[in-house]
PDB file of N, CA and C in Angstrom:
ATOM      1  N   UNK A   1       9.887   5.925   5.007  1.00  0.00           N
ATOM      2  CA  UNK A   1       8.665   5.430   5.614  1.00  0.00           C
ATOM      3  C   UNK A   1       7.760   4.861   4.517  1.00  0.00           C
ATOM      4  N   UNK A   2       7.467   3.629   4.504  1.00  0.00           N
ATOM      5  CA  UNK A   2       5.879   2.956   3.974  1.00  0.00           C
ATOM      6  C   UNK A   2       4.594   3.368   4.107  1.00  0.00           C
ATOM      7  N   UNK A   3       4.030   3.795   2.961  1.00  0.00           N
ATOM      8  CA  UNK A   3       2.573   4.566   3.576  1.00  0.00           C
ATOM      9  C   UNK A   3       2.000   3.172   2.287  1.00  0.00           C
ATOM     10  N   UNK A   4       0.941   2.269   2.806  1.00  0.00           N
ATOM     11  CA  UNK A   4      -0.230   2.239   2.782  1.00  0.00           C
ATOM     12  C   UNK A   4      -1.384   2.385   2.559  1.00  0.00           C
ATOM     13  N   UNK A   5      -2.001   2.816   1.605  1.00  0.00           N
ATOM     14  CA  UNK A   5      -3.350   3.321   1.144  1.00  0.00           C
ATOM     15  C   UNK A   5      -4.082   2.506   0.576  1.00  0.00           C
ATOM     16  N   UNK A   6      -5.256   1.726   1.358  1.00  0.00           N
ATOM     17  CA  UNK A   6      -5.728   0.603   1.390  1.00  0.00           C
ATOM     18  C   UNK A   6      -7.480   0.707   1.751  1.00  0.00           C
ATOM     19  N   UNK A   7      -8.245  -0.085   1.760  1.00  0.00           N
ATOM     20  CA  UNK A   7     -10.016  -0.028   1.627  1.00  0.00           C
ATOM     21  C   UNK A   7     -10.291  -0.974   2.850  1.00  0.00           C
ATOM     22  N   UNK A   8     -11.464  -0.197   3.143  1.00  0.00           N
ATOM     23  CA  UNK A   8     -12.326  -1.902   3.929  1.00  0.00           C
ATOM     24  C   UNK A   8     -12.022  -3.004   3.309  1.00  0.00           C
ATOM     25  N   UNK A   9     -12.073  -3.878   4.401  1.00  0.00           N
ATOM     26  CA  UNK A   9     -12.310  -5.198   3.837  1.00  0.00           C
ATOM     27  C   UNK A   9     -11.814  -5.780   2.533  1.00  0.00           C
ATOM     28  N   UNK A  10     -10.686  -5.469   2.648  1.00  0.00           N
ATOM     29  CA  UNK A  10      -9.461  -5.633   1.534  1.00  0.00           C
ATOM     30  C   UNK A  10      -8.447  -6.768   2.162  1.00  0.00           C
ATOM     31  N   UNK A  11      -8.671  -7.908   1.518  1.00  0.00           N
ATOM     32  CA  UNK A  11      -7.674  -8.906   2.012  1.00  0.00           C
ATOM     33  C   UNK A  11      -6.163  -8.495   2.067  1.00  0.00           C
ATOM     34  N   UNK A  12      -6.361  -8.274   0.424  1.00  0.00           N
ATOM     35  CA  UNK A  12      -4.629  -8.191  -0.038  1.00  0.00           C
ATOM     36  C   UNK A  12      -4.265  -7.083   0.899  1.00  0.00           C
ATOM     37  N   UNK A  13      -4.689  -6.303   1.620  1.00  0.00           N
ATOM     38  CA  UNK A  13      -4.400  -5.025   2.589  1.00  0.00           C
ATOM     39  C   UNK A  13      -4.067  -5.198   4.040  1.00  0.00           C
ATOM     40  N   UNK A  14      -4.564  -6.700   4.054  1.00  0.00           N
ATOM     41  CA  UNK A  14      -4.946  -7.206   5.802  1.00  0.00           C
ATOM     42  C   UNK A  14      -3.627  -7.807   5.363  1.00  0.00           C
ATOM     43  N   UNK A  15      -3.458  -8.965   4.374  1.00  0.00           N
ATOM     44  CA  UNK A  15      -1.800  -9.915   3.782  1.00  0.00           C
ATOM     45  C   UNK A  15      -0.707  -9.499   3.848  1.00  0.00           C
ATOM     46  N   UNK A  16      -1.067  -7.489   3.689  1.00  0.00           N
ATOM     47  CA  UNK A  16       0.114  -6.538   3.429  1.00  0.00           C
ATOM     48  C   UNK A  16       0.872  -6.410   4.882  1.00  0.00           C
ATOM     49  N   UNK A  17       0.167  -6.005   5.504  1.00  0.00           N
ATOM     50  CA  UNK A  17      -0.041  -5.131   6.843  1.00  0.00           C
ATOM     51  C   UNK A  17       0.605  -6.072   7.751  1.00  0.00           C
ATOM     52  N   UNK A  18       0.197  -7.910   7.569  1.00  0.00           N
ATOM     53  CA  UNK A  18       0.417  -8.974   7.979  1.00  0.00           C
ATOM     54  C   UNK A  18       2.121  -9.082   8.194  1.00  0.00           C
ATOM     55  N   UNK A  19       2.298  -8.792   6.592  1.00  0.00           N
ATOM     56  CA  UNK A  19       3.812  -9.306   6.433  1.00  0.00           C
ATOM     57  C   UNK A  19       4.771  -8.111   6.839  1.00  0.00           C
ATOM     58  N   UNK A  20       4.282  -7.046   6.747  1.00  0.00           N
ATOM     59  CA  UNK A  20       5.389  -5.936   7.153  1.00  0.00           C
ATOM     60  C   UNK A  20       5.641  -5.719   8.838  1.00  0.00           C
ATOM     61  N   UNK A  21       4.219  -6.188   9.856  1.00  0.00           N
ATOM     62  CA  UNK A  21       4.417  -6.403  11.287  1.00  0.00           C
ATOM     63  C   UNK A  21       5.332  -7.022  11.631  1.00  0.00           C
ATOM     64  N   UNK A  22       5.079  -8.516  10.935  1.00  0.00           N
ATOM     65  CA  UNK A  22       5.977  -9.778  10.730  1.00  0.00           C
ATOM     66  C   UNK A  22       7.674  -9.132  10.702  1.00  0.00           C
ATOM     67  N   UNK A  23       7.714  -8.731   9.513  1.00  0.00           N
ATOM     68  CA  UNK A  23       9.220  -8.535   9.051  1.00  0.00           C
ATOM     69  C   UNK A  23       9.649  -7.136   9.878  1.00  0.00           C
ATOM     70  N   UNK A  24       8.951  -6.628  11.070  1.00  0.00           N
ATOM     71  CA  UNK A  24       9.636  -5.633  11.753  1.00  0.00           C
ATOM     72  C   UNK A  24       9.407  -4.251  10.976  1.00  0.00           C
ATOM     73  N   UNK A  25       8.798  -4.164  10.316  1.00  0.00           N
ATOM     74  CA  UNK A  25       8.956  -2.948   8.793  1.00  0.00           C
ATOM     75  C   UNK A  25       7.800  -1.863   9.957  1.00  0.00           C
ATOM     76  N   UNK A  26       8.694  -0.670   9.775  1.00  0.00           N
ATOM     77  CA  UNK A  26       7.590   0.768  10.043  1.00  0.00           C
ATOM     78  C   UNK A  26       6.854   1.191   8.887  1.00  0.00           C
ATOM     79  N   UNK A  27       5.459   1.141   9.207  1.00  0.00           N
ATOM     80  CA  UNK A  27       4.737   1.746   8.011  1.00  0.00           C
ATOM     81  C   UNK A  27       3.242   2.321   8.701  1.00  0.00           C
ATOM     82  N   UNK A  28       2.761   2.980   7.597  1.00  0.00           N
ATOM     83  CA  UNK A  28       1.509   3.929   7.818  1.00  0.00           C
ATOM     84  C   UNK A  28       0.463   3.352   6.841  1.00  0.00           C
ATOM     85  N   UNK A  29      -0.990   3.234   7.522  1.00  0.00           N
ATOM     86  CA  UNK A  29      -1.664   2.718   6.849  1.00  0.00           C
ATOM     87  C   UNK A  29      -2.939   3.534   6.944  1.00  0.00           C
ATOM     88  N   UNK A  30      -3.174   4.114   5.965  1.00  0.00           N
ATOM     89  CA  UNK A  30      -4.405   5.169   5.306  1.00  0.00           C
ATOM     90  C   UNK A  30      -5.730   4.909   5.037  1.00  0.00           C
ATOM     91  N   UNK A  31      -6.352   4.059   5.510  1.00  0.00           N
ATOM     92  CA  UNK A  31      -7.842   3.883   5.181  1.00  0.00           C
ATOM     93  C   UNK A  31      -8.883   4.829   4.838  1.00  0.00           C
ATOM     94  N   UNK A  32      -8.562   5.931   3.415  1.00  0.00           N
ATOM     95  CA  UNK A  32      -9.530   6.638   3.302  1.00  0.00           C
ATOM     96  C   UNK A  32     -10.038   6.508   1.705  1.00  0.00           C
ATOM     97  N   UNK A  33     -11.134   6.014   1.708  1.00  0.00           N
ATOM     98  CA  UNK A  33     -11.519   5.731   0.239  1.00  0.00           C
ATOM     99  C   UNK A  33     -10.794   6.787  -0.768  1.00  0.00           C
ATOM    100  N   UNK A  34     -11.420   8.564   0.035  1.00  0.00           N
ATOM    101  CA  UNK A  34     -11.441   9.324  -0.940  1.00  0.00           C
ATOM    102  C   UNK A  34      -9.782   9.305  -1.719  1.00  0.00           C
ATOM    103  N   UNK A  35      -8.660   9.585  -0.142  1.00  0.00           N
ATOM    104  CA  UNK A  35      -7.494   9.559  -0.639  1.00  0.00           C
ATOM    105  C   UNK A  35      -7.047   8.599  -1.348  1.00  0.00           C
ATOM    106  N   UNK A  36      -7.311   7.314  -1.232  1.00  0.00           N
ATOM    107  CA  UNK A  36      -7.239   6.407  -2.397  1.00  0.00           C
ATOM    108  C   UNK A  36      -7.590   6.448  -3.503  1.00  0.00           C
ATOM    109  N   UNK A  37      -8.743   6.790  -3.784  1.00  0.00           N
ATOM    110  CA  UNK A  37      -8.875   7.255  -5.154  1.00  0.00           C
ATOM    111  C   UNK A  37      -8.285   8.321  -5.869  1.00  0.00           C
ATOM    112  N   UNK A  38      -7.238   9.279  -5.164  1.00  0.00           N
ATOM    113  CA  UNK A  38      -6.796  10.443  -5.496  1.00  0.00           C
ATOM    114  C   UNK A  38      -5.310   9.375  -5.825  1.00  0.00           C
ATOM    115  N   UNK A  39      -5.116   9.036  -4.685  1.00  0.00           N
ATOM    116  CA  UNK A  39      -3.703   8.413  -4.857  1.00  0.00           C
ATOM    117  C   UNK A  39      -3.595   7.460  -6.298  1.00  0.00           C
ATOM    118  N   UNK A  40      -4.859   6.650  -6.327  1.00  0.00           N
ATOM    119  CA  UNK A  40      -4.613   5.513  -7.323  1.00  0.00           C
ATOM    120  C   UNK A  40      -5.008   6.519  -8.731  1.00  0.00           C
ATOM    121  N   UNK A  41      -5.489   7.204  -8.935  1.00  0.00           N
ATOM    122  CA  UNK A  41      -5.442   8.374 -10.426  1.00  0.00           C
ATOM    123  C   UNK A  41      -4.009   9.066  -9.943  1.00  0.00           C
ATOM    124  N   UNK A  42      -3.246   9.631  -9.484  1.00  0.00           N
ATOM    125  CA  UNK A  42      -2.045  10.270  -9.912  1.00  0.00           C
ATOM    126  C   UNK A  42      -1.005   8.848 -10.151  1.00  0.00           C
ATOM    127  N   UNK A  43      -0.970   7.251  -9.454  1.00  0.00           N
ATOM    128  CA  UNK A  43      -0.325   6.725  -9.703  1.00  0.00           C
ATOM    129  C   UNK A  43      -0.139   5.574 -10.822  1.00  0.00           C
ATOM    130  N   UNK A  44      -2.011   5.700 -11.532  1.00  0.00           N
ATOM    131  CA  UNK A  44      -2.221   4.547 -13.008  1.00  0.00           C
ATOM    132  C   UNK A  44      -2.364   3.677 -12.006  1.00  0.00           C
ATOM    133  N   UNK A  45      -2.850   2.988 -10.266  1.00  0.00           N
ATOM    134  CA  UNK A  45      -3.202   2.017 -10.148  1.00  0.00           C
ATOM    135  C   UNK A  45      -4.593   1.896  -9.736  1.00  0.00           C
ATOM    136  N   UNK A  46      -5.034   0.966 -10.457  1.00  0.00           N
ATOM    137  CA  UNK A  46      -6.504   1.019  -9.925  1.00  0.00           C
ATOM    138  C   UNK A  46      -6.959  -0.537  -9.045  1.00  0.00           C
ATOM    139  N   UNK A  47      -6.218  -0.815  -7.990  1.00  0.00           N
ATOM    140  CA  UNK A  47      -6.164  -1.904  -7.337  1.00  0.00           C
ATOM    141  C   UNK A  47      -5.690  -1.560  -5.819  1.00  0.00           C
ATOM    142  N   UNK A  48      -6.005  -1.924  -4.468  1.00  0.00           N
ATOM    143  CA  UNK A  48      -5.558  -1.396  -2.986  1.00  0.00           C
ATOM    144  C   UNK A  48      -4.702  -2.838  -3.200  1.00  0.00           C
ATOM    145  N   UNK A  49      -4.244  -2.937  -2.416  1.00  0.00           N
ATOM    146  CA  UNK A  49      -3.435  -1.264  -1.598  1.00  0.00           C
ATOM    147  C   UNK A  49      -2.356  -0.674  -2.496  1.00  0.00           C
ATOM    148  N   UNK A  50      -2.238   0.248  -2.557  1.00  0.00           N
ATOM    149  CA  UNK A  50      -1.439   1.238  -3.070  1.00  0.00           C
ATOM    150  C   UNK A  50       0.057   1.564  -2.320  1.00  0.00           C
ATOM    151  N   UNK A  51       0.608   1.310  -2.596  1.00  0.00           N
ATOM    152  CA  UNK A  51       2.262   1.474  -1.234  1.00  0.00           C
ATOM    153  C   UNK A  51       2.837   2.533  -2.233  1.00  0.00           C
ATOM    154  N   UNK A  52       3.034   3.849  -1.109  1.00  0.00           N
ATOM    155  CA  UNK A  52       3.639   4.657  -1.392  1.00  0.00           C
ATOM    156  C   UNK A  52       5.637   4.220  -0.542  1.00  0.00           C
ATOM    157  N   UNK A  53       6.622   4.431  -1.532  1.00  0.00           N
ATOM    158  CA  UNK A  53       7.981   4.257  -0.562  1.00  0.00           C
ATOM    159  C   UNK A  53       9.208   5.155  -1.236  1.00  0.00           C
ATOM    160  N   UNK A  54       9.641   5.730  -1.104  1.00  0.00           N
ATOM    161  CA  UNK A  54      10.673   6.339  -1.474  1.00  0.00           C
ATOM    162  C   UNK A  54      10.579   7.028  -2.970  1.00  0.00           C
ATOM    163  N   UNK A  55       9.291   7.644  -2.671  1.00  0.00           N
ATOM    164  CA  UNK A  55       8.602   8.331  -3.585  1.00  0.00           C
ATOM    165  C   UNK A  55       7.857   7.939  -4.797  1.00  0.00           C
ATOM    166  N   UNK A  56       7.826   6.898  -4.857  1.00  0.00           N
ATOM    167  CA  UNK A  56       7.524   5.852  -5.633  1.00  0.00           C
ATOM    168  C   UNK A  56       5.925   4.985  -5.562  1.00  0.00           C
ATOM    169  N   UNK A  57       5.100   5.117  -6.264  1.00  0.00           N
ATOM    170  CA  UNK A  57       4.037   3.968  -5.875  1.00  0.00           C
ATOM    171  C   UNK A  57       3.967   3.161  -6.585  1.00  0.00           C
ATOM    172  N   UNK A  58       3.692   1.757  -5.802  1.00  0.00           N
ATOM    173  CA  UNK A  58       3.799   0.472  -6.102  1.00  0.00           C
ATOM    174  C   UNK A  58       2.466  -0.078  -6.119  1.00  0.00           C
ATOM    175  N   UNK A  59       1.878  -1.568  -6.632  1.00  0.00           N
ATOM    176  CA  UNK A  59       1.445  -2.484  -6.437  1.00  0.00           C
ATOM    177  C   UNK A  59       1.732  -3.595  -5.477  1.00  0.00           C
ATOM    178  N   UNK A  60       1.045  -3.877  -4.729  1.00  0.00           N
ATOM    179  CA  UNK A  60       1.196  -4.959  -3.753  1.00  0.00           C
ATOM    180  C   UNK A  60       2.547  -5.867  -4.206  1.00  0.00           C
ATOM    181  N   UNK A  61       1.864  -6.635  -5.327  1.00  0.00           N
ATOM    182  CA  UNK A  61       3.325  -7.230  -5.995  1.00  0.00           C
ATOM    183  C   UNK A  61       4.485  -6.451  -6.151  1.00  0.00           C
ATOM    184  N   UNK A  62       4.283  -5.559  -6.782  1.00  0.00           N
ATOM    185  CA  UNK A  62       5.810  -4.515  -7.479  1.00  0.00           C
ATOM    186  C   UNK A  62       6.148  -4.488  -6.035  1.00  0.00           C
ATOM    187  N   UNK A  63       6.155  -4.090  -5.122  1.00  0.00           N
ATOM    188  CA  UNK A  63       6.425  -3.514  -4.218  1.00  0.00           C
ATOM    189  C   UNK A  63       7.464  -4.625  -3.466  1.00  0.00           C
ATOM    190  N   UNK A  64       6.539  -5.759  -3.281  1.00  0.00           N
ATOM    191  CA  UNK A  64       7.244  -7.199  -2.200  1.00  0.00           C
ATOM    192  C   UNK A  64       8.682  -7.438  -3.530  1.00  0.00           C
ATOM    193  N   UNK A  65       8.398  -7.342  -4.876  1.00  0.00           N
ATOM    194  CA  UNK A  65       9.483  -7.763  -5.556  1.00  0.00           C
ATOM    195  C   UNK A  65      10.645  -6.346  -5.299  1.00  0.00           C
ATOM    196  N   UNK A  66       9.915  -5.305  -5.210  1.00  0.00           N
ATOM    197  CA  UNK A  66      11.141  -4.191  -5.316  1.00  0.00           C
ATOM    198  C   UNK A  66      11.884  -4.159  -3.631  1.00  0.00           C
ATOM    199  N   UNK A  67      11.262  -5.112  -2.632  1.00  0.00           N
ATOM    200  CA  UNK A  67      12.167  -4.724  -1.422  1.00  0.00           C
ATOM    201  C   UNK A  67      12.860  -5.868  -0.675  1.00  0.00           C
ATOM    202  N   UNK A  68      12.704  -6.737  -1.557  1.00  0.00           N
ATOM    203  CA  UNK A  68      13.072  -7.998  -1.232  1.00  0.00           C
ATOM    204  C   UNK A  68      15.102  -8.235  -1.306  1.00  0.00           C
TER     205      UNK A  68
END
């Protein structure tokens, strides 16, 4: 499963969300500042959305290149 951890009014989050509906993809999407900020300090990213996948967290980019 794709989890998501993403902010208000976050484009690159709305772009994300966009393309994984699109491509049929099941995923979970977390809109909570606080957990984001917890998530992005245990993972070194300091940018939303944050994609958690197969235990792994990614960057928006890392992520579209790692499932392609």
């Amino acid at each position: 499963m794709i989890k998501i951890y993403g902010k208000e009014n976050c484009r690159q989050c709305e772009e994300l969300k966009s393309k994984l509906v699109n491509d049929g993809a099941e995923f979970e999407y977390i809109e909570d500042i606080k957990e984001l900020r917890v998530v992005a300090s245990k993972a070194k990213i300091m940018s939303a959305p944050i994609i958690e996948y197969n235990g792994k967290f990614y960057t928006m980019d890392s992520f579209l290149k790692e499932v392609k």
